[in-house]
Amino acid sequence: MILEKDYRISEIDPRVYGSFVEHLGRAVYGGVYEPGHPTADEQGFRRDVLELVKELNTPIIRYPGGNFVSGYNWEDGIGPKENRPRRLDLAWRTVETNEVGVNEFADWAKKAGSEVMMAINLGTRGVDAARNIVEYCNHPGGSYYSDLRKSHGYAEPHGFKLWCLGNEMDGPWQIGAKTAYEYGRVAAESAKVMKWVDPSIELVACGSSNIAMPTFGEWEATILDHTYEHVDYVSLHTYYGNRDNDTPNFLARTLGMDEFINSVIAICDYIKAKKRSKKTLHLSFDEWNVWFHSNEADKKVEPWTVAPPLLEDVYTMEDALLVGSMLISLLRRADRVKVACIAQLINVIAPIMTQNGGPAWRQTIFYPFMHASLYGRGVALLPVIKSDKYDTKEFTDVPYLDSIAVLNEEKDELTIFAVNRNIEGGLDFTCDLRGFADYSVVEHIVLAHEDLKAVNTADNPNNVQPTAGGGAKADAGKLTALLPKASWNVIRLAKRS
Ligand code: AHR
């Protein structure tokens, strides 16, 4: 690999280390909120979970959905808890008690050190509810909804800056799914009034639910035709799995993610050109992760219960490798991907797991996300990579080495994130550090395990965890390291004082 100080992709927007909490399964009830738990604080929030969320240093958390939001009446979750209705959530076939709503979530996010990325319902609702929720959350006072918020004990506005215009509106599974034309119109009109209430907010329009949607491409072009001048981002979602247990193929899936990102950028720029617009649209990759382990178990869950275990994927070592590669893909396009949310945060396809009444622990995927969030702040550098390659049934020319580097100019620190996709052997890694001759290695963190299917559980929470003994060395601008087979590596360098 060659790294050159002046070959820059872009400043990294910290919001690429965002996450997501949906009213789904045990994400909120049993994750965020469990009043009877031994660690619960005065608001019923689990302190043990908050501590783990803080370790992830996630700057923004998307809420309250997801599919859930497309049937959600936000007014159900405000005011005295005893008056809040129990509703059928048609998205996940559960009962929503509404004990947690927007105010409680804002409090929780503050305790976690994160901002809220608020999603509105464009499935069953529209322009009217859209303007009202912005007024309730962001208007200082002197109007019906802002004064209602004050009467609920929130004198100061929440000031949410980033809002999603619905969720996956192209998907037939979505409550109130829409054609691109229908969605484009309601999204544009909602965007207009939301910004009239609070001109400081930024908005995300729904792109396709994934690149395999039959309407992918056409959907983006149509909805952006309507919304381009009203919104700031278009969303992307993707989940990967290793259903046929073909690990080399699974680890190559980020080649598809790169293609997805590049395609959406191309469509945004096509609309920009067509409209002769001066504005460049950015991307919000606001759902990404591995999701497949729990698919079968979820089919057996009893409907219409409160907070049943749903989407509780137990992540393996190899899942952590793919999550590492997904982070690298996001950083590779740091020039256009400005927001990204690992989906999700607690219990539901999540880096953090809990038992009701019991402990909370870190899943395997917790680590690459935490490392990227902690050390991936600054400028993404464009690496030149020469690596041996392999072919799989779905991908050709897959480099064994997947890597990116981040320069933190304030701290004079350089961090290299690298995945060795080779499950058979180690990789001799050399990096020509041009312009970094006066940097030396601070630590080389490695996440690896003999068993690629190894997991962390309540009984064995530290089965898969990083070690700091990777052995990378830098001398006169030349870095050498052995990247163990199937490993996630974080090589941290700093300028010698
Ligand atoms: O994150 C789980 C679900 O995946 C979300 O509710 C939905 O937006 C997506 O299909």
Coordinates of C-alpha atoms and ligand atoms in Angstrom, one line a residue:
M1 CA 0.0 0.0 0.0
I2 CA 1.1 3.5 -0.7
L3 CA -0.2 6.4 1.5
E4 CA 0.6 9.9 0.6
K5 CA -0.2 12.8 2.9
D6 CA -1.7 15.0 0.2
Y7 CA -3.8 12.3 -1.5
R8 CA -7.1 13.0 0.3
I9 CA -10.5 11.7 -0.2
S10 CA -12.2 14.1 2.1
E11 CA -12.8 15.2 5.7
I12 CA -14.8 12.5 7.4
D13 CA -18.2 13.5 8.7
P14 CA -18.3 12.1 12.2
R15 CA -22.0 11.2 11.5
V16 CA -20.8 8.2 9.4
Y17 CA -20.4 6.5 12.8
G18 CA -24.1 6.8 13.5
S19 CA -26.4 4.1 14.7
F20 CA -30.1 3.3 14.9
V21 CA -32.7 2.4 17.5
E22 CA -36.1 1.3 16.3
H23 CA -39.3 0.4 18.3
L24 CA -38.7 -3.2 17.3
G25 CA -38.2 -6.3 19.5
R26 CA -36.1 -5.6 22.6
A27 CA -34.3 -2.5 21.2
V28 CA -36.2 0.0 23.3
Y29 CA -37.9 -2.2 25.9
G30 CA -35.2 -4.4 27.4
G31 CA -32.4 -2.4 25.7
V32 CA -32.8 1.3 26.2
Y33 CA -35.5 1.1 28.9
E34 CA -36.1 -1.4 31.6
P35 CA -37.3 0.3 34.8
G36 CA -37.0 -2.9 36.9
H37 CA -33.4 -3.6 35.9
P38 CA -30.8 -3.4 38.7
T39 CA -28.9 -0.8 36.7
A40 CA -31.9 1.3 35.8
D41 CA -31.6 5.1 36.4
E42 CA -34.4 7.4 37.6
Q43 CA -35.9 7.4 34.1
G44 CA -35.8 3.6 33.7
F45 CA -32.8 3.6 31.4
R46 CA -30.3 0.8 31.7
R47 CA -27.0 2.3 32.9
D48 CA -25.1 -0.8 31.8
V49 CA -26.3 -0.3 28.3
L50 CA -25.6 3.4 28.3
E51 CA -22.0 2.7 29.3
L52 CA -21.6 0.4 26.3
V53 CA -23.2 2.9 24.0
K54 CA -20.8 5.5 25.2
E55 CA -17.9 3.2 24.4
L56 CA -19.0 3.3 20.8
N57 CA -18.8 7.1 20.7
T58 CA -21.7 7.3 18.2
P59 CA -22.5 10.9 17.4
I60 CA -26.0 10.4 16.1
I61 CA -28.8 7.8 16.5
R62 CA -31.7 7.3 14.1
Y63 CA -35.1 6.9 15.7
P64 CA -37.9 5.5 15.9
G65 CA -37.7 3.5 12.7
G66 CA -37.4 1.8 10.4
N67 CA -40.5 0.0 9.3
F68 CA -42.1 0.9 12.6
V69 CA -42.2 4.6 11.8
S70 CA -44.5 4.1 8.8
G71 CA -47.5 3.4 11.1
Y72 CA -46.4 5.5 14.0
N73 CA -48.4 8.4 15.5
W74 CA -45.7 10.4 17.3
E75 CA -48.4 12.0 19.5
D76 CA -49.0 8.5 21.1
G77 CA -45.6 8.8 22.8
I78 CA -45.9 12.2 24.5
G79 CA -47.6 13.4 27.7
P80 CA -48.3 11.4 30.9
K81 CA -47.4 7.8 30.4
E82 CA -50.6 6.5 31.9
N83 CA -52.6 8.1 29.1
R84 CA -50.5 6.7 26.3
P85 CA -52.3 4.2 24.1
R86 CA -51.2 0.6 23.4
R87 CA -51.2 0.2 19.7
L88 CA -50.8 -2.7 17.2
D89 CA -47.5 -2.2 15.4
L90 CA -48.3 -3.7 12.0
A91 CA -44.7 -3.6 10.8
W92 CA -43.5 -6.2 13.3
R93 CA -46.8 -7.6 14.5
T94 CA -46.2 -6.6 18.1
V95 CA -47.9 -4.4 20.7
E96 CA -46.4 -1.0 21.3
T97 CA -47.0 0.4 24.8
N98 CA -45.6 3.9 24.0
E99 CA -43.9 4.1 27.4
V100 CA -41.0 5.6 25.5
G101 CA -41.6 8.4 23.0
V102 CA -39.7 11.3 21.5
N103 CA -39.0 13.1 24.8
E104 CA -37.7 10.1 26.6
F105 CA -35.6 9.2 23.6
A106 CA -34.1 12.7 23.5
D107 CA -33.2 12.4 27.2
W108 CA -31.6 9.0 26.6
A109 CA -29.6 10.1 23.6
K110 CA -28.3 13.0 25.6
K111 CA -27.2 10.6 28.3
A112 CA -25.5 8.5 25.6
G113 CA -23.7 11.6 24.2
S114 CA -25.5 11.4 20.9
E115 CA -27.7 13.5 18.7
V116 CA -31.1 12.2 17.4
M117 CA -31.7 11.7 13.7
M118 CA -35.5 11.8 13.7
A119 CA -37.7 9.9 11.2
I120 CA -41.2 10.9 10.3
N121 CA -44.1 8.8 9.1
L122 CA -44.8 9.1 5.4
G123 CA -46.6 5.8 5.3
T124 CA -49.9 6.5 6.9
R125 CA -49.4 10.2 7.4
G126 CA -48.2 13.2 5.5
V127 CA -47.5 16.9 5.3
D128 CA -49.6 17.9 8.4
A129 CA -48.0 15.5 10.8
A130 CA -44.6 16.4 9.4
R131 CA -44.8 20.1 10.2
N132 CA -46.4 19.4 13.6
I133 CA -43.6 17.1 14.8
V134 CA -40.9 19.6 13.8
E135 CA -42.9 22.4 15.6
Y136 CA -43.2 20.1 18.8
C137 CA -39.5 19.2 18.8
N138 CA -37.8 22.3 17.5
H139 CA -39.9 25.4 17.9
P140 CA -38.9 27.5 21.0
G141 CA -42.5 28.3 22.1
G142 CA -45.5 30.5 21.7
S143 CA -47.4 28.0 19.4
Y144 CA -49.7 25.1 20.0
Y145 CA -47.2 22.2 19.6
S146 CA -44.2 24.0 21.1
D147 CA -46.3 25.0 24.1
L148 CA -47.6 21.4 24.4
R149 CA -43.9 20.2 24.6
K150 CA -43.3 22.8 27.3
S151 CA -46.4 21.5 29.2
H152 CA -44.8 18.0 29.1
G153 CA -41.8 19.3 31.0
Y154 CA -39.5 20.2 28.1
A155 CA -39.0 24.0 28.2
E156 CA -36.2 23.9 25.7
P157 CA -36.6 22.6 22.2
H158 CA -34.8 19.4 21.3
G159 CA -33.3 21.0 18.3
F160 CA -33.1 17.8 16.2
K161 CA -31.0 18.8 13.1
L162 CA -31.4 15.8 10.8
W163 CA -34.7 14.3 9.7
C164 CA -35.6 11.3 7.6
L165 CA -38.6 11.7 5.2
G166 CA -40.1 8.3 5.9
N167 CA -38.5 4.9 5.6
E168 CA -38.0 2.4 2.7
M169 CA -41.1 3.7 0.9
D170 CA -40.4 1.6 -2.2
G171 CA -40.8 -1.7 -0.3
P172 CA -44.1 -3.6 -0.6
W173 CA -43.6 -4.6 3.1
Q174 CA -43.8 -1.0 4.1
I175 CA -47.0 0.3 5.7
G176 CA -48.3 2.8 3.1
A177 CA -45.7 2.0 0.5
K178 CA -45.7 4.3 -2.5
T179 CA -44.7 4.6 -6.1
A180 CA -41.7 6.8 -6.8
Y181 CA -44.1 9.5 -8.1
E182 CA -46.3 9.3 -5.0
Y183 CA -43.4 9.4 -2.6
G184 CA -41.5 12.1 -4.5
R185 CA -44.5 14.4 -4.2
V186 CA -45.3 13.9 -0.5
A187 CA -41.6 14.0 0.4
A188 CA -41.1 17.3 -1.5
E189 CA -44.2 18.9 0.1
S190 CA -43.3 17.6 3.6
A191 CA -39.7 18.8 3.2
K192 CA -40.9 22.3 2.2
V193 CA -43.1 22.8 5.3
M194 CA -40.6 21.2 7.7
K195 CA -38.0 23.6 6.6
W196 CA -40.5 26.5 6.8
V197 CA -41.0 25.6 10.5
D198 CA -37.3 25.2 11.1
P199 CA -34.9 26.3 8.3
S200 CA -31.9 25.0 10.1
I201 CA -32.8 21.3 9.7
E202 CA -31.4 18.9 7.1
L203 CA -33.5 16.2 5.4
V204 CA -32.9 12.7 4.0
A205 CA -35.1 11.4 1.2
C206 CA -35.7 7.7 0.9
G207 CA -33.6 6.0 -1.7
S208 CA -34.2 2.3 -2.6
S209 CA -34.4 -0.2 0.2
N210 CA -31.5 -2.0 -1.4
I211 CA -29.8 -2.3 -4.8
A212 CA -31.7 -5.5 -5.6
M213 CA -35.1 -3.7 -5.7
P214 CA -36.6 -3.9 -9.2
T215 CA -37.2 -0.2 -9.2
F216 CA -33.6 0.7 -8.1
G217 CA -32.2 3.5 -10.1
E218 CA -35.5 4.6 -11.6
W219 CA -36.7 5.2 -8.0
E220 CA -33.8 7.5 -7.1
A221 CA -34.1 9.4 -10.4
T222 CA -37.8 10.0 -10.0
I223 CA -37.9 10.9 -6.3
L224 CA -34.9 13.2 -6.7
D225 CA -36.6 14.9 -9.6
H226 CA -39.3 16.0 -7.2
T227 CA -37.1 16.6 -4.1
Y228 CA -33.6 17.6 -5.2
E229 CA -33.8 21.2 -4.2
H230 CA -35.6 20.4 -0.9
V231 CA -33.4 17.7 0.6
D232 CA -29.8 17.3 1.6
Y233 CA -29.2 13.5 1.4
V234 CA -30.6 10.4 -0.2
S235 CA -30.7 7.2 1.8
L236 CA -29.2 3.8 1.1
H237 CA -29.8 0.6 3.0
T238 CA -28.1 -2.8 2.8
Y239 CA -27.8 -6.0 4.8
Y240 CA -25.6 -8.9 4.0
G241 CA -25.7 -12.6 5.0
N242 CA -23.7 -15.8 4.7
R243 CA -26.7 -18.1 4.2
D244 CA -24.8 -20.7 2.1
N245 CA -21.7 -20.6 4.4
D246 CA -19.3 -19.5 1.7
T247 CA -17.1 -17.2 3.7
P248 CA -14.7 -16.0 0.9
N249 CA -17.8 -14.9 -1.1
F250 CA -19.4 -13.4 2.0
L251 CA -16.3 -11.3 2.7
A252 CA -16.4 -10.0 -0.9
R253 CA -19.8 -8.5 -0.5
T254 CA -18.5 -5.0 0.1
L255 CA -17.5 -5.0 -3.6
G256 CA -21.3 -4.8 -4.1
M257 CA -21.6 -2.1 -1.5
D258 CA -19.0 0.0 -3.3
E259 CA -20.9 -0.4 -6.5
F260 CA -24.2 0.6 -4.7
I261 CA -22.6 3.8 -3.4
N262 CA -21.1 4.7 -6.7
S263 CA -24.3 4.1 -8.6
V264 CA -26.4 6.3 -6.2
I265 CA -23.7 9.1 -6.5
A266 CA -24.0 8.8 -10.3
I267 CA -27.8 9.1 -10.2
C268 CA -27.6 12.2 -7.8
D269 CA -25.1 13.8 -10.2
Y270 CA -27.4 13.0 -13.2
I271 CA -30.2 14.9 -11.6
K272 CA -27.9 17.7 -10.6
A273 CA -26.8 18.0 -14.3
K274 CA -30.4 17.7 -15.6
K275 CA -31.5 20.5 -13.2
R276 CA -28.4 22.6 -13.8
S277 CA -28.3 22.7 -10.0
K278 CA -25.4 24.1 -8.1
K279 CA -26.1 21.8 -5.2
T280 CA -24.3 18.5 -4.7
L281 CA -26.4 15.9 -3.0
H282 CA -24.8 13.7 -0.3
L283 CA -25.6 10.2 0.8
S284 CA -27.0 8.9 4.1
F285 CA -26.3 5.1 4.4
D286 CA -28.7 5.0 7.3
E287 CA -29.1 1.2 7.6
W288 CA -26.2 -1.2 7.1
N289 CA -25.1 -4.4 8.8
V290 CA -25.1 -8.2 8.6
W291 CA -28.6 -9.6 9.1
F292 CA -29.6 -13.2 8.5
H293 CA -28.9 -15.4 11.6
S294 CA -32.3 -14.7 13.2
N295 CA -34.5 -15.0 10.1
E296 CA -35.8 -18.5 10.9
A297 CA -36.3 -17.9 14.6
D298 CA -38.3 -14.8 13.9
K299 CA -40.9 -16.8 11.9
K300 CA -41.8 -18.6 15.1
V301 CA -42.4 -15.5 17.3
E302 CA -45.9 -15.2 18.8
P303 CA -47.6 -12.1 17.3
W304 CA -49.1 -9.2 19.3
T305 CA -46.8 -9.5 22.3
V306 CA -44.8 -6.6 23.9
A307 CA -41.1 -6.5 23.0
P308 CA -40.5 -10.1 22.0
P309 CA -37.0 -11.1 20.9
L310 CA -36.8 -10.2 17.2
L311 CA -33.9 -9.9 14.8
E312 CA -31.5 -11.0 17.6
D313 CA -28.6 -12.0 15.4
V314 CA -25.7 -13.5 17.3
Y315 CA -22.7 -12.3 15.4
T316 CA -19.6 -14.4 14.6
M317 CA -16.0 -13.5 14.0
E318 CA -16.5 -13.5 10.3
D319 CA -19.4 -11.1 10.6
A320 CA -17.1 -8.7 12.4
L321 CA -14.7 -8.9 9.4
L322 CA -17.5 -7.9 7.0
V323 CA -18.6 -5.1 9.3
G324 CA -15.0 -3.9 9.2
S325 CA -15.0 -4.0 5.4
M326 CA -18.3 -2.1 5.3
L327 CA -16.8 0.7 7.4
I328 CA -13.9 0.8 5.0
S329 CA -16.3 1.1 2.1
L330 CA -18.1 4.0 3.7
L331 CA -14.8 5.8 4.3
R332 CA -13.7 5.2 0.8
R333 CA -16.5 7.5 -0.3
A334 CA -16.2 9.9 2.6
D335 CA -16.5 12.7 0.0
R336 CA -20.1 11.8 -0.5
V337 CA -21.3 9.6 2.3
K338 CA -21.8 12.0 5.1
V339 CA -24.2 10.0 7.4
A340 CA -24.3 6.3 8.0
C341 CA -26.1 4.3 10.7
I342 CA -25.1 0.8 11.7
A343 CA -28.5 -1.0 12.1
Q344 CA -29.1 -1.3 14.8
L345 CA -27.6 -0.6 18.3
I346 CA -29.1 -2.8 21.0
N347 CA -30.5 -6.3 20.8
V348 CA -31.9 -5.9 17.3
I349 CA -29.1 -6.8 14.8
A350 CA -26.9 -5.0 17.2
P351 CA -23.4 -4.6 18.5
I352 CA -24.8 -4.6 22.1
M353 CA -26.9 -7.5 23.5
T354 CA -28.8 -7.7 26.8
Q355 CA -30.7 -10.1 28.8
N356 CA -33.9 -8.8 30.4
G357 CA -33.0 -8.4 34.1
G358 CA -29.5 -9.6 33.3
P359 CA -26.2 -8.5 31.8
A360 CA -25.3 -6.5 28.7
W361 CA -22.3 -7.4 26.5
R362 CA -20.4 -6.6 23.4
Q363 CA -21.0 -8.7 20.2
T364 CA -18.1 -9.3 17.8
I365 CA -19.2 -6.5 15.5
F366 CA -18.9 -4.0 18.4
Y367 CA -15.2 -3.9 18.0
P368 CA -14.6 -2.8 14.4
F369 CA -17.4 -0.2 14.8
M370 CA -15.9 1.1 18.0
H371 CA -12.3 1.2 16.5
A372 CA -13.5 3.1 13.5
S373 CA -15.6 5.5 15.5
L374 CA -12.7 6.2 18.0
Y375 CA -9.8 6.4 15.5
G376 CA -11.5 7.1 12.2
R377 CA -11.9 10.9 12.8
G378 CA -10.1 13.3 10.5
V379 CA -9.3 13.0 6.8
A380 CA -9.7 9.8 4.8
L381 CA -6.6 9.3 2.7
L382 CA -6.7 7.6 -0.7
P383 CA -4.5 4.5 -0.6
V384 CA -2.9 2.9 -3.6
I385 CA -3.3 -0.8 -3.0
K386 CA -1.6 -3.7 -4.7
S387 CA -2.9 -7.0 -3.4
D388 CA -3.3 -10.6 -4.5
K389 CA -6.9 -11.3 -5.5
Y390 CA -9.3 -14.2 -5.6
D391 CA -12.6 -15.1 -7.3
T392 CA -15.8 -16.3 -5.8
K393 CA -19.1 -17.5 -7.2
E394 CA -20.4 -13.9 -7.2
F395 CA -17.3 -11.7 -7.4
T396 CA -14.1 -11.6 -9.4
D397 CA -10.8 -9.9 -8.6
V398 CA -11.5 -9.6 -4.9
P399 CA -8.4 -8.1 -3.2
Y400 CA -7.3 -10.0 -0.1
L401 CA -6.4 -6.7 1.4
D402 CA -9.2 -4.2 2.1
S403 CA -7.9 -1.0 3.7
I404 CA -8.2 2.7 4.3
A405 CA -6.3 5.3 6.3
V406 CA -7.4 8.2 8.3
L407 CA -5.2 11.2 9.2
N408 CA -6.1 13.2 12.3
E409 CA -4.2 16.4 11.7
E410 CA -5.1 17.9 15.1
K411 CA -3.5 15.0 16.9
D412 CA -0.8 14.2 14.3
E413 CA -2.1 10.6 14.3
L414 CA -2.5 8.3 11.3
T415 CA -4.7 5.1 11.6
I416 CA -4.8 2.3 9.1
F417 CA -7.8 0.0 9.1
A418 CA -7.2 -3.2 7.3
V419 CA -9.1 -6.5 6.8
N420 CA -7.2 -9.6 5.6
R421 CA -10.0 -11.4 3.7
N422 CA -7.8 -14.5 3.3
I423 CA -9.2 -17.2 5.5
E424 CA -6.2 -19.5 4.7
G425 CA -3.2 -17.5 5.6
G426 CA -1.6 -14.3 6.9
L427 CA -0.8 -11.3 4.7
D428 CA 2.6 -9.7 4.6
F429 CA 1.6 -6.0 4.6
T430 CA 4.0 -3.2 3.7
C431 CA 3.0 0.4 3.4
D432 CA 5.0 3.2 1.9
L433 CA 4.2 6.1 4.2
R434 CA 5.0 9.1 2.1
G435 CA 5.1 12.3 4.1
F436 CA 5.0 10.3 7.3
A437 CA 8.6 9.4 7.8
D438 CA 8.5 10.9 11.3
Y439 CA 5.6 8.7 12.4
S440 CA 5.9 5.6 14.5
V441 CA 3.5 2.8 15.5
V442 CA 1.5 3.4 18.7
E443 CA -0.3 0.1 18.6
H444 CA -1.5 -2.6 16.3
I445 CA -4.8 -3.9 17.4
V446 CA -6.0 -7.2 15.9
L447 CA -9.4 -8.9 16.0
A448 CA -9.1 -12.5 15.0
H449 CA -10.2 -16.0 16.2
E450 CA -9.2 -19.5 15.1
D451 CA -12.9 -20.3 14.7
L452 CA -14.6 -17.9 12.2
K453 CA -18.0 -18.9 13.7
A454 CA -16.9 -17.9 17.3
V455 CA -19.4 -15.6 19.1
N456 CA -19.8 -13.7 22.3
T457 CA -22.6 -14.7 24.7
A458 CA -23.8 -13.8 28.1
D459 CA -21.9 -16.7 29.5
N460 CA -18.8 -16.1 27.4
P461 CA -18.8 -12.4 26.6
N462 CA -15.1 -12.1 25.9
N463 CA -14.7 -15.0 23.6
V464 CA -13.9 -12.8 20.6
Q465 CA -12.1 -9.6 21.6
P466 CA -9.3 -7.5 20.2
T467 CA -5.7 -7.8 21.3
A468 CA -3.0 -5.2 21.1
G469 CA -0.1 -7.3 20.1
G470 CA -0.2 -7.1 16.3
G471 CA 3.5 -6.3 15.9
A472 CA 3.4 -3.6 13.1
K473 CA 6.6 -1.6 12.8
A474 CA 7.4 1.7 11.1
D475 CA 10.9 2.8 10.2
A476 CA 11.8 5.8 8.0
G477 CA 8.5 5.9 6.3
K478 CA 8.2 2.1 5.7
L479 CA 5.5 0.2 7.6
T480 CA 5.6 -3.6 7.9
A481 CA 3.1 -5.9 9.5
L482 CA 1.8 -9.4 9.4
L483 CA -2.0 -9.3 9.2
P484 CA -3.2 -12.7 10.5
K485 CA -5.6 -14.8 8.4
A486 CA -9.1 -13.5 8.5
S487 CA -8.4 -10.5 10.7
W488 CA -9.4 -6.9 11.4
N489 CA -6.5 -4.7 12.0
V490 CA -6.1 -1.2 13.4
I491 CA -2.6 0.2 13.0
R492 CA -2.2 3.4 14.9
L493 CA 0.7 5.7 14.2
A494 CA 1.6 9.1 15.7
K495 CA 4.2 11.7 14.9
R496 CA 7.3 11.3 17.1
S497 CA 7.8 14.2 19.4
Ligands
AHR1 O1 -33.4 -2.6 10.6 C1 -34.5 -3.5 10.5 C2 -35.4 -3.1 9.3 O2 -34.7 -3.3 8.1 C3 -35.9 -1.7 9.3 O3 -37.0 -1.6 10.1 C4 -36.2 -1.5 7.9 O4 -36.1 -0.1 7.5 C5 -35.3 -2.4 7.1 O5 -36.0 -3.2 6.2

